[in-house]
Amino acid sequence: MEKSRSRMGNDTMLGNGVVGILSESSNKWERRVPLTPSHCARLLHSGKGKTGVARIIVQPSTKRIFHDSLYEEVGCEISQDLSECGLILGVKQPKLGIIFPDRAYAFFSHTHKAQKENMPLLDKILDVRASLYDYELIVGDHGKRLLAFGKYADRAGLIDFLHGLGMRFLSLGYSTPLLSLGASYMYSSLAAAKATVLSVGEEIAAHGLPSGICPLVFVFTGSGNVSLGAQEIFKLLPHTLVDPSRLPELFAQTSKRVFQVYVDQNSFFKRKN
């Protein structure tokens, strides 16, 4: 940020001690926040001399997981206008109209791979000489990302996948217990979502699945946070763990069960000699 400040001169908004929090607009289901009310309380009440933050302005939102009143209670201001903010934080890419000159922004921009749909956003940032801190590109001393997927990403991901799978089966003419499962953003907590997955599992255990979609096999790879988070949710369903070598056998059976296959790197590669 010091580099940006010296480049733009004394009239820059960077480092003015006013932080803005965007109202997410990229997806209807985006309820996440870059700073929770407790984060804001720490920044505001630890003293500007220590944190550099004097004010936090939060755009109002009726879908954010934390209500506006919770931000107000810790001293944040609620306003649609973030023009006073030197640093503006979000989760996903914002609308172009919120990109102001001489500001710093931090969010997942999805631009560093030249994603076509987000090139107008990058062009606007460059045109107005704003600074962008893309979470995906923030790395430590050894080049390792400091902000990456945690287990929550694919806990939510697998819940959404199961929800979508239920809808897909219905479109093919099969009613399944998966229809009882909502999308992840519909739940107030992880515990509530897990309770519904368990209920779906109990129904599968009691009545099975339509033979036309069986055997239902889920294949998992890797051992990182994404895979572990997805498996955490999947294991709430009744299932049988099988070795990859047994996959052909499964499709010769008439089982109405759910199966899990874990594929490691030894199954991905084969020696040439």
C-alpha positions as a printed NumPy array, in Angstrom:
array([[  0.   ,   0.   ,   0.   ],
       [  2.951,   2.356,   0.654],
       [  3.961,   1.937,  -2.985],
       [  0.495,   2.956,  -4.151],
       [  0.431,   5.957,  -1.815],
       [  3.716,   7.38 ,  -3.053],
       [  2.636,   6.849,  -6.672],
       [ -0.65 ,   8.719,  -6.355],
       [  0.39 ,  11.655,  -4.198],
       [ -1.025,  13.285,  -1.099],
       [ -4.658,  13.425,  -2.301],
       [ -5.07 ,   9.66 ,  -2.228],
       [ -7.777,   8.049,  -0.115],
       [ -5.518,   5.094,   0.73 ],
       [ -4.657,   4.859,   4.402],
       [ -7.312,   7.336,   5.532],
       [ -8.493,   4.981,   8.272],
       [-11.969,   4.425,   6.814],
       [-12.85 ,   0.863,   5.778],
       [-15.9  ,  -0.11 ,   3.748],
       [-17.715,  -3.46 ,   3.596],
       [-19.581,  -4.225,   0.394],
       [-23.069,  -5.654,   0.07 ],
       [-22.456,  -8.755,  -2.049],
       [-24.094,  -8.611,  -5.478],
       [-22.483, -11.362,  -7.569],
       [-24.869, -14.172,  -6.556],
       [-28.275, -14.271,  -4.891],
       [-27.001, -16.936,  -2.462],
       [-23.851, -15.055,  -1.369],
       [-24.332, -14.425,   2.363],
       [-20.683, -14.396,   3.415],
       [-18.821, -11.348,   4.747],
       [-15.171, -10.237,   4.615],
       [-15.342,  -9.028,   8.253],
       [-17.69 , -10.274,  10.958],
       [-19.058,  -7.904,  13.616],
       [-16.505,  -9.285,  16.098],
       [-13.678,  -8.524,  13.653],
       [-14.992,  -4.978,  13.286],
       [-15.164,  -4.557,  17.074],
       [-11.503,  -5.517,  17.422],
       [-10.446,  -3.123,  14.658],
       [-12.462,  -0.205,  16.003],
       [-11.849,  -0.578,  19.709],
       [ -8.178,  -1.502,  19.74 ],
       [ -7.348,   2.098,  18.845],
       [ -6.54 ,   3.681,  15.491],
       [ -2.912,   3.956,  16.5  ],
       [ -2.76 ,   0.165,  16.698],
       [ -5.02 ,  -0.942,  13.837],
       [ -5.087,   2.127,  11.583],
       [ -8.893,   1.916,  11.464],
       [-10.99 ,   4.865,  12.667],
       [-14.342,   4.071,  11.015],
       [-16.027,   1.132,   9.3  ],
       [-18.901,   1.795,   6.916],
       [-21.084,  -1.199,   6.022],
       [-23.408,  -1.229,   3.053],
       [-26.87 ,  -2.397,   4.175],
       [-27.917,  -5.913,   3.21 ],
       [-31.024,  -7.972,   3.874],
       [-29.394, -11.291,   2.931],
       [-26.034, -11.063,   4.733],
       [-25.628, -13.788,   7.391],
       [-24.979, -11.066,  10.007],
       [-27.77 ,  -8.501,  10.356],
       [-26.95 ,  -4.813,   9.941],
       [-27.864,  -4.201,  13.589],
       [-25.006,  -6.452,  14.733],
       [-22.523,  -4.186,  12.942],
       [-24.141,  -1.071,  14.387],
       [-23.872,  -2.501,  17.901],
       [-20.063,  -2.649,  17.648],
       [-19.742,   0.884,  16.277],
       [-19.973,   0.47 ,  12.49 ],
       [-21.931,   2.896,  10.337],
       [-24.575,   1.603,   7.917],
       [-24.606,   3.46 ,   4.601],
       [-24.918,   2.673,   0.906],
       [-22.288,   5.33 ,   0.201],
       [-18.707,   4.037,   0.505],
       [-17.073,   7.017,  -1.207],
       [-15.335,   8.061,   2.021],
       [-13.566,   4.708,   2.334],
       [ -9.921,   4.29 ,   1.432],
       [-10.094,   0.502,   1.67 ],
       [-13.181,  -1.409,   0.492],
       [-13.585,  -5.1  ,   1.291],
       [-15.822,  -7.739,  -0.245],
       [-16.006, -11.462,  -0.825],
       [-16.709, -11.662,  -4.565],
       [-16.305,  -9.175,  -7.402],
       [-18.506,  -6.043,  -7.036],
       [-20.416,  -3.985,  -9.57 ],
       [-18.35 ,  -1.583, -11.654],
       [-20.11 ,   1.446, -10.176],
       [-18.472,   0.897,  -6.784],
       [-14.918,   1.14 ,  -8.194],
       [-13.694,   4.638,  -7.264],
       [-10.365,   6.321,  -8.141],
       [ -7.451,   6.15 ,  -5.723],
       [ -8.965,   3.465,  -3.467],
       [ -7.786,   0.02 ,  -2.437],
       [-10.023,  -3.015,  -2.876],
       [ -9.766,  -6.557,  -1.56 ],
       [-11.943,  -9.405,  -2.85 ],
       [-11.838, -12.524,  -5.016],
       [-11.738, -10.82 ,  -8.423],
       [-11.404, -13.932, -10.626],
       [ -9.312, -11.944, -13.094],
       [ -5.733, -13.24 , -12.882],
       [ -6.462, -16.066, -15.34 ],
       [ -7.965, -13.507, -17.727],
       [-11.519, -14.73 , -17.085],
       [-13.404, -13.075, -19.921],
       [-16.501, -12.174, -17.906],
       [-14.439, -10.173, -15.39 ],
       [-12.129,  -8.279, -17.748],
       [-14.369,  -5.144, -17.616],
       [-13.82 ,  -5.107, -13.844],
       [-10.033,  -5.281, -14.215],
       [-10.128,  -2.617, -16.929],
       [-12.098,  -0.288, -14.633],
       [ -9.644,  -0.812, -11.756],
       [ -6.717,   0.009, -14.032],
       [ -8.481,   2.98 , -15.652],
       [ -9.212,   4.725, -12.341],
       [ -5.796,   3.82 , -10.86 ],
       [ -7.257,   1.865,  -7.963],
       [ -5.319,  -0.844,  -6.139],
       [ -6.572,  -4.433,  -6.062],
       [ -5.6  ,  -7.009,  -3.441],
       [ -6.926, -10.299,  -4.776],
       [ -7.312, -12.816,  -1.934],
       [ -6.332, -15.626,  -4.278],
       [ -2.929, -14.042,  -4.934],
       [ -1.901, -13.151,  -1.376],
       [  1.036, -15.411,  -0.497],
       [  3.486, -15.793,   2.362],
       [  7.278, -15.689,   2.342],
       [  7.518, -19.123,   0.721],
       [  4.969, -18.457,  -1.995],
       [  2.17 , -20.422,  -0.346],
       [ -1.324, -18.949,  -0.442],
       [ -2.458, -17.432,   2.839],
       [ -6.129, -17.412,   1.869],
       [ -7.463, -20.635,   0.381],
       [-10.385, -23.015,   0.513],
       [-11.204, -24.349,   3.949],
       [-13.423, -27.3  ,   4.797],
       [-16.499, -25.075,   4.822],
       [-16.177, -24.545,   1.07 ],
       [-16.871, -28.153,   0.2  ],
       [-19.135, -28.865,   3.116],
       [-21.351, -26.334,   1.368],
       [-20.27 , -27.675,  -2.013],
       [-21.377, -31.226,  -1.357],
       [-24.681, -30.099,   0.149],
       [-25.318, -28.088,  -3.021],
       [-24.253, -31.057,  -5.155],
       [-26.662, -33.418,  -3.399],
       [-29.442, -30.84 ,  -3.718],
       [-28.734, -30.485,  -7.438],
       [-28.463, -34.253,  -7.866],
       [-31.938, -34.677,  -6.415],
       [-33.284, -32.151,  -8.919],
       [-31.436, -33.889, -11.764],
       [-32.855, -37.284, -10.839],
       [-36.348, -35.773, -10.707],
       [-35.915, -34.387, -14.22 ],
       [-35.064, -37.944, -15.312],
       [-38.225, -39.26 , -13.702],
       [-36.84 , -40.493, -10.375],
       [-38.071, -39.229,  -7.021],
       [-35.416, -39.611,  -4.292],
       [-34.956, -38.545,  -0.665],
       [-32.418, -35.993,  -1.945],
       [-35.356, -33.746,  -2.856],
       [-35.728, -32.992,   0.853],
       [-32.305, -31.332,   0.92 ],
       [-32.082, -27.586,   0.288],
       [-29.179, -25.57 ,  -1.064],
       [-26.51 , -24.713,   1.509],
       [-27.407, -21.014,   1.704],
       [-30.885, -21.938,   2.924],
       [-29.601, -23.209,   6.281],
       [-28.906, -21.029,   9.287],
       [-26.003, -23.178,  10.454],
       [-23.838, -26.151,   9.526],
       [-25.58 , -28.182,  12.245],
       [-28.979, -27.531,  10.65 ],
       [-27.713, -28.626,   7.238],
       [-26.137, -31.766,   8.675],
       [-29.39 , -32.653,  10.437],
       [-31.202, -32.587,   7.088],
       [-28.517, -34.745,   5.431],
       [-28.883, -37.253,   8.271],
       [-32.661, -37.294,   7.743],
       [-32.139, -37.952,   4.025],
       [-29.744, -40.756,   4.926],
       [-32.294, -42.379,   7.227],
       [-34.83 , -42.415,   4.405],
       [-32.303, -43.942,   2.005],
       [-31.432, -46.596,   4.597],
       [-35.099, -47.432,   5.117],
       [-36.336, -47.454,   1.518],
       [-33.286, -47.546,  -0.736],
       [-33.018, -45.703,  -4.053],
       [-34.699, -46.308,  -7.438],
       [-32.959, -49.143,  -9.264],
       [-32.651, -47.008, -12.404],
       [-30.026, -44.773, -10.788],
       [-28.14 , -47.466,  -8.9  ],
       [-25.523, -48.234,  -7.935],
       [-24.95 , -44.628,  -6.871],
       [-21.175, -44.204,  -6.625],
       [-19.344, -41.164,  -5.258],
       [-15.632, -40.93 ,  -6.082],
       [-13.354, -38.738,  -3.966],
       [ -9.781, -37.726,  -4.73 ],
       [ -7.113, -35.841,  -2.818],
       [ -6.6  , -35.261,   0.887],
       [ -6.859, -31.471,   1.142],
       [ -9.495, -29.33 ,   2.808],
       [-11.853, -29.516,  -0.162],
       [-11.927, -33.31 ,  -0.274],
       [-12.079, -33.701,   3.51 ],
       [-14.922, -31.206,   3.824],
       [-16.953, -32.962,   1.142],
       [-16.35 , -36.37 ,   2.7  ],
       [-17.443, -35.071,   6.102],
       [-20.902, -34.383,   4.688],
       [-21.026, -37.499,   2.527],
       [-20.322, -39.77 ,   5.494],
       [-23.64 , -38.713,   7.016],
       [-25.302, -40.844,   4.328],
       [-25.468, -44.663,   4.589],
       [-22.756, -45.966,   2.274],
       [-20.268, -48.726,   1.636],
       [-16.593, -47.975,   1.044],
       [-15.125, -49.979,  -1.83 ],
       [-11.727, -50.202,  -3.49 ],
       [-11.403, -48.636,  -6.966],
       [-10.552, -52.067,  -8.374],
       [-14.064, -53.257,  -7.487],
       [-15.899, -50.615,  -9.504],
       [-16.723, -52.989, -12.411],
       [-18.278, -55.426,  -9.926],
       [-20.657, -52.787,  -8.586],
       [-22.288, -52.249, -11.942],
       [-22.863, -55.974, -12.35 ],
       [-25.   , -55.95 ,  -9.185],
       [-28.561, -54.8  ,  -8.56 ],
       [-27.782, -53.044,  -5.274],
       [-29.844, -49.966,  -4.349],
       [-27.126, -48.681,  -2.037],
       [-24.706, -45.757,  -2.056],
       [-20.991, -46.434,  -2.483],
       [-17.881, -44.399,  -1.794],
       [-14.647, -44.849,  -3.712],
       [-11.446, -43.056,  -2.733],
       [ -8.922, -42.708,  -5.544],
       [ -5.336, -41.809,  -4.64 ],
       [ -2.417, -40.93 ,  -6.909],
       [ -1.53 , -44.585,  -7.453],
       [ -4.805, -45.011,  -9.325],
       [ -4.188, -41.966, -11.513],
       [ -0.873, -43.042, -12.987],
       [  0.574, -46.099, -14.654],
       [  4.238, -46.704, -15.34 ],
       [  5.227, -46.787, -19.   ],
       [  7.699, -49.604, -18.443]])
